[in-house]
Every structure is written in structure tokens, then in C-alpha cells.
Tab-separated table of C-alpha atoms in Angstrom:
chain	number	residue	atom	x	y	z
A	1	GLU	CA	-2.238	-17.465	-3.127
A	2	VAL	CA	1.381	-18.352	-2.416
A	3	PHE	CA	0.381	-21.749	-1.046
A	4	ASN	CA	-1.898	-22.415	-4.024
A	5	SER	CA	0.895	-21.415	-6.395
A	6	LEU	CA	3.317	-23.801	-4.708
A	7	THR	CA	0.964	-26.772	-4.774
A	8	GLY	CA	-0.266	-25.825	-8.263
A	9	ASN	CA	3.306	-26.067	-9.525
A	10	GLY	CA	3.762	-29.519	-8.048
A	11	TYR	CA	5.387	-28.652	-4.747
A	12	TYR	CA	4.674	-30.551	-1.570
A	13	VAL	CA	4.117	-28.149	1.325
A	14	GLU	CA	4.324	-28.969	5.022
A	15	VAL	CA	4.152	-26.987	8.240
A	16	LEU	CA	7.110	-27.665	10.502
A	17	GLY	CA	5.706	-28.571	13.898
A	18	SER	CA	9.007	-28.913	15.742
A	19	SER	CA	12.471	-27.433	16.044
A	20	MET	CA	14.876	-27.467	13.126
A	21	THR	CA	16.885	-30.271	14.729
A	22	CYS	CA	14.056	-32.742	14.107
A	23	PHE	CA	13.712	-32.853	10.332
A	24	ASP	CA	15.774	-34.718	7.755
A	25	ALA	CA	16.995	-32.091	5.308
A	26	SER	CA	17.639	-34.686	2.609
A	27	ASN	CA	13.872	-35.039	2.117
A	28	TYR	CA	13.305	-31.397	1.180
A	29	GLY	CA	14.561	-28.799	-1.263
A	30	THR	CA	13.987	-25.446	0.429
A	31	LEU	CA	13.344	-24.185	3.926
A	32	VAL	CA	11.337	-20.950	4.091
A	33	LEU	CA	11.423	-18.757	7.188
A	34	CYS	CA	8.863	-15.967	6.807
A	35	ASP	CA	8.252	-13.112	9.268
A	36	SER	CA	9.805	-15.011	12.166
A	37	GLU	CA	9.319	-13.589	15.658
A	38	GLY	CA	10.851	-16.369	17.780
A	39	GLU	CA	14.325	-17.257	18.966
A	40	PHE	CA	16.540	-20.067	17.714
A	41	HIS	CA	18.549	-22.540	19.765
A	42	GLN	CA	22.255	-22.895	19.069
A	43	GLU	CA	21.616	-26.495	18.023
A	44	GLU	CA	19.161	-25.280	15.382
A	45	ILE	CA	21.614	-22.709	14.055
A	46	ALA	CA	24.420	-25.270	13.807
A	47	LYS	CA	22.207	-27.869	12.114
A	48	LEU	CA	20.841	-25.375	9.591
A	49	GLU	CA	24.386	-24.305	8.669
A	50	SER	CA	25.344	-27.943	8.082
A	51	ASP	CA	22.146	-28.676	6.106
A	52	VAL	CA	22.731	-25.731	3.759
A	53	LYS	CA	26.507	-25.812	3.300
A	54	GLN	CA	27.015	-29.578	3.282
A	55	GLY	CA	23.604	-30.993	2.444
A	56	GLY	CA	22.612	-28.497	-0.253
A	57	LEU	CA	19.388	-27.371	1.456
A	58	GLY	CA	17.961	-24.134	0.043
A	59	LEU	CA	17.135	-21.365	2.526
A	60	LEU	CA	14.669	-18.533	1.952
A	61	VAL	CA	14.404	-15.948	4.746
A	62	ILE	CA	11.805	-13.164	4.547
A	63	GLY	CA	12.203	-10.584	7.300
A	64	GLU	CA	10.207	-7.601	8.515
A	65	TRP	CA	10.947	-4.220	10.062
A	66	TYR	CA	12.701	-3.883	13.408
A	67	ASN	CA	13.591	-0.532	14.932
A	68	ARG	CA	13.796	0.317	18.646
A	69	ARG	CA	12.862	3.958	18.173
A	70	GLN	CA	9.837	3.091	16.059
A	71	MET	CA	8.744	0.476	18.601
A	72	GLN	CA	8.785	3.107	21.363
A	73	ARG	CA	6.306	5.183	19.331
A	74	LEU	CA	3.869	2.269	19.190
A	75	LYS	CA	3.270	2.014	22.928
A	76	ILE	CA	-0.387	1.742	23.974
A	77	PHE	CA	-2.233	1.848	27.280
A	78	ASP	CA	-4.274	-1.306	27.836
A	79	ASP	CA	-7.505	-0.639	29.759
A	80	ASN	CA	-7.889	-4.230	30.915
A	81	THR	CA	-4.470	-4.639	32.524
A	82	ARG	CA	-4.109	-0.915	33.358
A	83	SER	CA	-0.568	-1.027	31.999
A	84	ILE	CA	1.457	0.249	29.047
A	85	TRP	CA	2.169	-2.288	26.329
A	86	SER	CA	4.964	-1.935	23.779
A	87	PRO	CA	6.010	-4.210	20.863
A	88	ILE	CA	8.573	-6.864	21.762
A	89	VAL	CA	10.061	-7.449	18.323
A	90	GLY	CA	8.410	-4.982	15.935
A	91	GLY	CA	7.432	-6.554	12.608
A	92	GLY	CA	9.943	-9.393	12.909
A	93	ASN	CA	12.684	-10.631	15.217
A	94	VAL	CA	15.615	-9.294	13.197
A	95	PRO	CA	18.227	-9.864	15.957
A	96	ALA	CA	17.290	-13.573	16.103
A	97	LEU	CA	17.355	-13.851	12.304
A	98	ASN	CA	20.801	-12.243	12.233
A	99	ARG	CA	22.052	-14.799	14.746
A	100	LEU	CA	20.626	-17.549	12.556
A	101	LEU	CA	22.189	-16.097	9.375
A	102	SER	CA	25.568	-15.175	10.869
A	103	PRO	CA	27.253	-18.427	9.651
A	104	PHE	CA	26.358	-17.367	6.099
A	105	GLY	CA	27.680	-13.793	6.454
A	106	ILE	CA	24.209	-12.238	6.095
A	107	ALA	CA	22.601	-9.625	8.357
A	108	PHE	CA	19.497	-7.432	8.246
A	109	SER	CA	19.586	-3.823	9.473
A	110	ASP	CA	17.314	-1.865	11.817
A	111	GLU	CA	16.250	0.475	9.011
A	112	VAL	CA	12.544	0.774	8.111
A	113	THR	CA	12.152	0.797	4.319
A	114	LYS	CA	9.312	1.547	1.936
A	115	GLY	CA	9.145	1.735	-1.840
A	116	GLN	CA	9.105	-0.407	-4.982
A	117	LEU	CA	11.469	-3.206	-5.983
A	118	ARG	CA	11.894	-3.865	-9.689
A	119	LEU	CA	12.577	-7.483	-10.695
A	120	GLY	CA	12.499	-7.802	-14.463
A	121	ARG	CA	9.139	-6.478	-15.630
A	122	THR	CA	7.528	-6.878	-12.207
A	123	SER	CA	7.361	-4.072	-9.654
A	124	ILE	CA	6.967	-5.364	-6.098
A	125	PRO	CA	5.620	-3.183	-3.252
A	126	VAL	CA	7.791	-2.913	-0.149
A	127	GLY	CA	5.988	-1.425	2.839
A	128	THR	CA	7.563	-1.031	6.280
A	129	GLY	CA	10.216	-3.643	5.633
A	130	THR	CA	13.833	-3.848	6.715
A	131	SER	CA	17.000	-3.726	4.590
A	132	LEU	CA	20.183	-5.743	4.175
A	133	HIS	CA	23.226	-4.650	6.130
A	134	ARG	CA	25.720	-7.352	5.202
A	135	LEU	CA	26.196	-9.959	2.463
A	136	PRO	CA	29.101	-12.335	1.745
A	137	PRO	CA	31.325	-12.122	-1.370
A	138	GLN	CA	29.919	-13.162	-4.756
A	139	SER	CA	26.399	-12.110	-3.772
A	140	SER	CA	23.729	-10.525	-5.972
A	141	LEU	CA	22.066	-7.470	-4.457
A	142	PHE	CA	18.821	-5.734	-5.469
A	143	SER	CA	17.831	-2.279	-4.180
A	144	LEU	CA	14.628	-0.242	-4.152
A	145	SER	CA	13.859	1.862	-7.202
A	146	GLY	CA	15.366	5.334	-7.255
A	147	GLY	CA	18.598	4.449	-5.468
A	148	GLY	CA	16.909	3.127	-2.343
A	149	SER	CA	18.122	0.652	0.248
A	150	PRO	CA	19.089	-2.934	-0.652
A	151	VAL	CA	16.226	-5.294	0.169
A	152	LEU	CA	17.022	-8.546	-1.665
A	153	GLY	CA	20.172	-10.655	-1.612
A	154	LEU	CA	20.987	-13.977	-3.250
A	155	THR	CA	24.132	-15.947	-2.499
A	156	ALA	CA	25.628	-19.420	-2.569
A	157	ALA	CA	26.628	-21.083	0.714
A	158	GLY	CA	28.605	-24.273	0.184
A	159	LYS	CA	26.354	-26.705	-1.684
A	160	GLY	CA	23.226	-24.703	-0.944
A	161	LYS	CA	21.809	-21.308	-1.795
A	162	VAL	CA	20.364	-18.578	0.429
A	163	VAL	CA	17.794	-15.893	-0.425
A	164	ALA	CA	17.266	-13.001	1.998
A	165	TYR	CA	14.320	-10.666	1.395
A	166	CYS	CA	13.194	-7.800	3.597
A	167	ASP	CA	9.391	-7.549	3.450
A	168	THR	CA	6.256	-9.720	3.317
A	169	SER	CA	3.909	-7.189	1.681
A	170	ALA	CA	4.000	-8.866	-1.743
A	171	PHE	CA	2.939	-12.242	-0.285
A	172	ASP	CA	0.463	-11.313	2.483
A	173	GLU	CA	-3.124	-10.885	1.308
A	174	ASN	CA	-4.125	-9.327	4.652
A	175	LEU	CA	-2.207	-6.129	3.844
A	176	GLY	CA	-4.305	-5.250	0.797
A	177	ASN	CA	-1.324	-4.969	-1.569
A	178	SER	CA	-1.012	-6.565	-4.980
A	179	LEU	CA	0.268	-10.114	-4.474
A	180	HIS	CA	3.135	-11.641	-6.426
A	181	PRO	CA	3.219	-15.399	-5.820
A	182	GLU	CA	5.281	-15.798	-8.991
A	183	ILE	CA	8.158	-13.965	-7.305
A	184	PHE	CA	7.895	-16.291	-4.311
A	185	LEU	CA	8.138	-19.208	-6.734
A	186	ASP	CA	11.255	-17.626	-8.250
A	187	PHE	CA	12.811	-17.384	-4.795
A	188	VAL	CA	12.018	-21.036	-4.075
A	189	SER	CA	13.267	-22.212	-7.473
A	190	TYR	CA	16.570	-20.400	-7.014
A	191	ALA	CA	17.050	-21.587	-3.425
A	192	SER	CA	16.307	-25.209	-4.346
A	193	GLY	CA	18.664	-25.045	-7.327
A	194	ARG	CA	15.969	-25.865	-9.880
A	195	ALA	CA	16.187	-22.694	-11.973
A	196	TYR	CA	17.687	-19.223	-12.121
A	197	PRO	CA	15.126	-16.399	-12.529
A	198	SER	CA	15.611	-14.286	-15.644
A	199	TRP	CA	15.814	-11.093	-13.555
A	200	ILE	CA	18.809	-12.307	-11.529
A	201	ARG	CA	21.266	-10.922	-14.083
A	202	ASN	CA	20.067	-7.389	-13.260
A	203	GLY	CA	21.431	-7.557	-9.712
A	204	GLN	CA	24.608	-5.920	-8.480
A	205	VAL	CA	27.281	-8.564	-7.905
A	206	HIS	CA	29.541	-7.768	-4.943
A	207	ASN	CA	32.724	-9.801	-5.362
A	208	GLN	CA	34.186	-8.480	-2.105
A	209	GLY	CA	30.969	-8.684	-0.155
A	210	TYR	CA	28.617	-5.897	0.915
A	211	VAL	CA	28.418	-3.908	4.142
A	212	GLY	CA	25.942	-1.048	4.453
A	213	THR	CA	27.477	2.317	5.320
A	214	ARG	CA	24.216	4.157	6.044
A	215	THR	CA	22.636	1.466	8.196
A	216	ARG	CA	23.446	-0.513	11.314
A	217	ALA	CA	22.602	-4.036	12.335
A	218	PRO	CA	21.002	-4.696	15.748
A	219	GLY	CA	23.395	-5.781	18.474
A	220	ALA	CA	24.465	-9.433	18.594
A	221	ASP	CA	22.809	-9.940	21.999
A	222	GLU	CA	19.770	-7.718	21.422
A	223	LEU	CA	16.472	-9.135	22.732
A	224	LEU	CA	18.354	-11.905	24.569
A	225	GLU	CA	16.787	-10.879	27.849
A	226	GLU	CA	15.963	-13.016	30.840
A	227	ASP	CA	12.637	-14.305	29.498
A	228	ALA	CA	14.132	-15.213	26.115
A	229	LEU	CA	17.109	-16.957	27.693
A	230	ARG	CA	14.758	-18.953	29.903
A	231	VAL	CA	12.897	-20.128	26.817
A	232	LEU	CA	16.130	-21.163	25.099
A	233	LYS	CA	17.055	-23.304	28.102
A	234	ARG	CA	13.999	-25.474	27.642
A	235	PRO	CA	14.742	-28.916	26.181
A	236	MET	CA	13.703	-29.331	22.573
A	237	GLY	CA	11.315	-32.140	21.665
A	238	CYS	CA	10.233	-33.507	18.299
A	239	HIS	CA	6.625	-33.814	17.167
A	240	THR	CA	4.872	-34.911	14.003
A	241	ASN	CA	4.842	-32.353	11.206
A	242	ALA	CA	1.530	-31.067	9.841
A	243	PRO	CA	1.234	-31.509	6.060
A	244	LEU	CA	-0.777	-28.825	4.269
A	245	TYR	CA	-1.071	-30.899	1.116
A	246	GLN	CA	-1.242	-34.693	1.207
A	247	ARG	CA	0.667	-36.483	-1.520
A	248	GLN	CA	-0.687	-39.795	-2.755
A	249	SER	CA	2.397	-41.902	-3.229
A	250	GLN	CA	3.359	-45.426	-2.291
A	251	GLY	CA	7.006	-44.766	-1.601
A	252	ALA	CA	6.436	-41.841	0.733
A	253	GLU	CA	8.776	-41.834	3.685
A	254	GLU	CA	7.470	-41.257	7.153
A	255	VAL	CA	8.228	-37.763	8.346
A	256	PRO	CA	10.501	-37.859	11.394
A	257	LYS	CA	8.940	-36.598	14.565
A	258	ALA	CA	9.892	-33.086	15.458
A	259	LYS	CA	9.586	-30.871	18.426
A	260	GLU	CA	7.754	-27.620	18.870
A	261	ALA	CA	9.768	-24.485	18.498
A	262	GLU	CA	8.524	-22.483	15.565
A	263	PRO	CA	5.835	-23.313	13.043
A	264	VAL	CA	7.307	-24.026	9.667
A	265	GLN	CA	6.046	-24.951	6.299
A	266	GLU	CA	7.732	-27.281	3.965
A	267	ALA	CA	7.317	-27.654	0.276
A	268	ASP	CA	8.889	-30.264	-1.893
A	269	LYS	CA	8.308	-31.202	-5.467
A	270	GLY	CA	8.291	-34.847	-6.463
A	271	GLU	CA	8.296	-38.036	-4.442
A	272	PRO	CA	10.212	-38.381	-1.191
A	273	GLY	CA	11.785	-41.576	-2.357
A	274	GLU	CA	13.182	-40.075	-5.571
A	275	GLY	CA	16.688	-38.797	-6.033
A	276	GLN	CA	17.593	-35.167	-5.854
A	277	GLY	CA	17.500	-34.754	-9.602
A	278	GLY	CA	13.974	-36.116	-9.848
A	279	ARG	CA	12.343	-33.701	-7.453
A	280	ALA	CA	12.775	-30.370	-5.815
A	281	ASP	CA	11.561	-30.211	-2.257
A	282	GLU	CA	10.552	-27.173	-0.361
A	283	ARG	CA	9.680	-26.660	3.162
A	284	VAL	CA	7.648	-23.720	4.211
A	285	GLY	CA	7.377	-23.107	7.942
A	286	GLU	CA	5.595	-20.426	9.832
A	287	HIS	CA	6.285	-19.121	13.322
A	288	ILE	CA	3.968	-17.098	15.499
A	289	GLU	CA	2.326	-14.632	13.192
A	290	GLU	CA	3.570	-15.457	9.725
A	291	GLU	CA	6.864	-17.220	9.883
A	292	THR	CA	7.458	-19.640	7.008
A	293	LEU	CA	10.245	-22.058	6.343
A	294	VAL	CA	10.868	-23.753	3.058
A	295	GLY	CA	13.380	-26.545	3.099
A	296	ARG	CA	14.154	-30.146	2.328
A	297	ALA	CA	13.192	-31.621	5.624
A	298	PRO	CA	10.018	-31.421	7.673
A	299	PRO	CA	10.544	-28.504	10.024
A	300	THR	CA	10.694	-28.780	13.774
A	301	THR	CA	9.606	-26.392	16.450
A	302	THR	CA	9.459	-26.160	20.196
A	303	GLU	CA	6.567	-24.611	22.011
A	304	PRO	CA	5.965	-21.020	20.854
A	305	GLU	CA	8.578	-19.017	22.702
A	306	TRP	CA	6.753	-15.754	22.305
A	307	ALA	CA	4.027	-16.984	24.674
A	308	SER	CA	6.330	-16.725	27.666
A	309	LEU	CA	7.431	-13.263	26.584
A	310	ARG	CA	3.937	-11.855	26.893
A	311	PRO	CA	3.115	-10.135	30.169
A	312	ARG	CA	1.316	-12.378	32.635
A	313	VAL	CA	-2.115	-11.012	33.471
A	314	ASP	CA	-3.917	-11.611	36.769
A	315	ALA	CA	-7.588	-12.339	36.027
A	316	ARG	CA	-8.642	-10.912	39.372
A	317	LYS	CA	-7.059	-7.575	38.537
A	318	ILE	CA	-8.855	-7.530	35.207
A	319	PHE	CA	-12.234	-8.030	36.911
A	320	GLU	CA	-11.390	-5.399	39.541
A	321	ALA	CA	-10.522	-2.893	36.836
A	322	TYR	CA	-13.717	-3.756	34.941
A	323	TYR	CA	-16.005	-3.263	37.954
A	324	GLN	CA	-14.129	-0.099	38.908
A	325	ARG	CA	-14.960	1.372	35.542
A	326	GLN	CA	-18.606	0.318	35.907
A	327	ILE	CA	-18.855	2.015	39.329
A	328	TYR	CA	-17.188	5.179	38.027
A	329	GLY	CA	-19.639	5.266	35.124
A	330	PHE	CA	-22.621	4.812	37.472
A	331	LEU	CA	-21.416	7.657	39.725
A	332	VAL	CA	-20.972	9.939	36.730
A	333	VAL	CA	-24.538	9.203	35.587
A	334	ILE	CA	-25.910	9.928	39.100
A	335	ALA	CA	-23.962	13.211	39.231
A	336	CYS	CA	-25.311	14.255	35.838
A	337	LEU	CA	-28.909	13.478	36.880
A	338	ALA	CA	-28.467	15.450	40.111
A	339	LEU	CA	-27.151	18.467	38.203
A	340	LEU	CA	-30.045	18.219	35.741
A	341	PHE	CA	-32.578	18.091	38.585
A	342	LEU	CA	-30.969	21.100	40.305
A	343	TRP	CA	-30.924	23.092	37.088
A	344	LYS	CA	-34.620	22.356	36.528
A	345	ARG	CA	-35.493	23.478	40.060
A	346	ILE	CA	-33.570	26.729	39.648
A	347	SER	CA	-35.025	27.481	36.199
A	348	THR	CA	-38.598	26.718	37.424
A	349	SER	CA	-38.138	29.014	40.435
A	350	ARG	CA	-36.919	31.866	38.223
A	351	ARG	CA	-39.837	31.466	35.835
A	352	ASN	CA	-42.307	31.568	38.769
A	353	LYS	CA	-40.734	34.764	40.154
A	354	ILE	CA	-40.903	36.458	36.751
A	355	LYS	CA	-44.528	35.434	36.348
A	356	ALA	CA	-45.464	36.711	39.826
A	357	THR	CA	-43.799	40.080	39.115
A	358	LYS	CA	-45.712	40.436	35.850
A	359	ASN	CA	-48.990	39.686	37.642
A	360	ARG	CA	-48.329	42.391	40.269
A	361	TYR	CA	-47.616	45.018	37.599
A	362	THR	CA	-50.794	44.011	35.796
A	363	ARG	CA	-52.951	44.465	38.928
A	364	LEU	CA	-51.343	47.865	39.683
A	365	ARG	CA	-52.172	49.120	36.194
A	366	GLN	CA	-55.751	47.954	36.585
A	367	ILE	CA	-56.065	49.806	39.930
A	368	VAL	CA	-54.663	52.997	38.455
């Protein structure tokens, strides 16, 4: 529904097929990063800071929950690999997002939030999301109803604008919640500088900035383990972006080739050849599960980094474990049949003895 709302309102949406160093931000209005689970290269972080602060690119970041203690509770035993599996990043890679947002003075916390967010007349469900730990000065902050945690922040960063939201429940139809694509459109409109939502005046403006006192942000180097560092050392390459909606225009510019790092979507309104006032571009990108980027330029991504973080499984061990279970099951069935046969023999013998005893007593009574 979010994608249909974007294209229905005249936006051009693309999936970023390469790293963020491969797209031209001047061609797009907003970069959307939704539920990201991958890491970001330093070159991507530096380029995004320049695109937003100097180029006026809008940035919309939608995070998810991340909590070490909660992740420990979600461990499972996998029968195929005969090993214990635990989540690597939780709902989203909050430490990586914080590293990406650090130049803008924004950070998510490791708190798991749930409740309702009121924006104007609309009540948005927040289920197992995160919260905001830090925002720069002159930011607008929105908290959950009933004095809950802050989950939405809007701020200006140089020539651009940044929106940080803490949950995907209102935009993901797979979760079974009521969807609110109109709120997503509000986020994109604000980030691209096209319009200010009417509900923005209800936010708390923090002139001196905001730092959460009841929450903590994950460590700066959290999740930067050996596997992740090895992925970040790989050279980035640019590949062609994948448009989700094909515009029919004569003056369309060719999208620069990008490299694979994290899937991204891009949405822009108007023609690529027009000036900034004539169109608002948006880029929506998605990484791994549901990561979306909305920005001015076609996103770029390197090969999915999460793939190398998954445990390597030996196929031979899987087959050995499978046949082991089959043999164990066969032995259990044989044991059960043997016990059943023995029980029948014993019960038949007892019945025969009882019958023979009754016959003897009957003959004795007849003799008497």
C-alpha cells in the first residue's frame, strides 16, 4: 500500500541496487532506509552526510527494535544443524544505523517500545519498536501516548531534512496491523521539503537538543565483529538500479550504475531533467528483510552483507543428522513392537492359566 500510495501521488520509486556511493543525489528528493539490517561503509556515511547537508537530500530512517537481552531470549535449537541459533541484529541493526546517523546528531536506543503514537487525528500502532535516544538542537519530538518513549524525530540538517521513526508496524502489511500509508507520505513530503504536515506543530521542540535519561544507545562499536569487519573490507562496486515504476519521459537521465551493498528504493516526483522546484524526488531502498531508502539519487548497494554473517552449514552434516534421526525412529518403532508382542504373550499365558484352573474346579465339583 505504501508503494501504491507513492506512485499514486506521482512519485517515481526505485530500488537501490548498489552502495550509496553510486547514486547521484541531485536526481532524487528523499532517501528512505527502512528496517535496515546491514552495515554501512565509511564512504557511504560520508557521502550521505554531504548529500543531505550540502545537496539538500531528504533522509527518512525507519528503525526496529534492538536489545541484547531480548535477543538472548529468542535462541532456538535447529534440528538440521544440531546447533543453537540466536538473532544477529534483532528487528533492525540499530548500532549500524546509529553510526550512519551520528553526523546528524541522531541515535536510536536499545529500548523495546510498544503503544500508540498520535499524529493529528491519526493514531498509529507501534509494536516492538525502538525509541530515540538523542536528537540535535531545534528538533521536533513525538512520544507515545500516555507519556511514553519518544519514537519520532524531525530535524533540519544543513540544506536537507531528516526524519527518524522507530517502528515499521504502520507500513508493513505482513504484521496484520492497520496500515497508514498517508503518514509515510507525510514523512516523505517533509523530508523532501515539499510540505509540512499539519500535525508537526504538535511536537515538542527541543532547542538545546534531546538526550534520553531513561534509555541507553548501543555501543559505538557494537556488532562490529570479525565477520562484519571482513564484509566492510570488500571493495564496493556499482550496478544498475532496479526501477519499481517506469516513467515514460523523453528527457529521462540514465541512472548511474551502482554497486551492491543494501537494497534501496527510490522515489521521485516529476521528471529527472526538471529543476528542483518542478519535482520532488524520493528514493526508497530496501535492505535484507525490509530496508527502504528514499532519496534523490538511485541507491547503491554491495552484495548483501548479512549473507556472510549467517553460520556456514556443512551439507554432509545435515544429511548425517537426518539419517541419524531416521535410524533412531526405526529403533524406537522396533522396541515398541517388541514390547507389544511380549505383553501379548504374557497376557495370553495368564488367560490360559486362569481358564485351566476354572476347568479343574468344574471337574472336581462334577465328581463330588
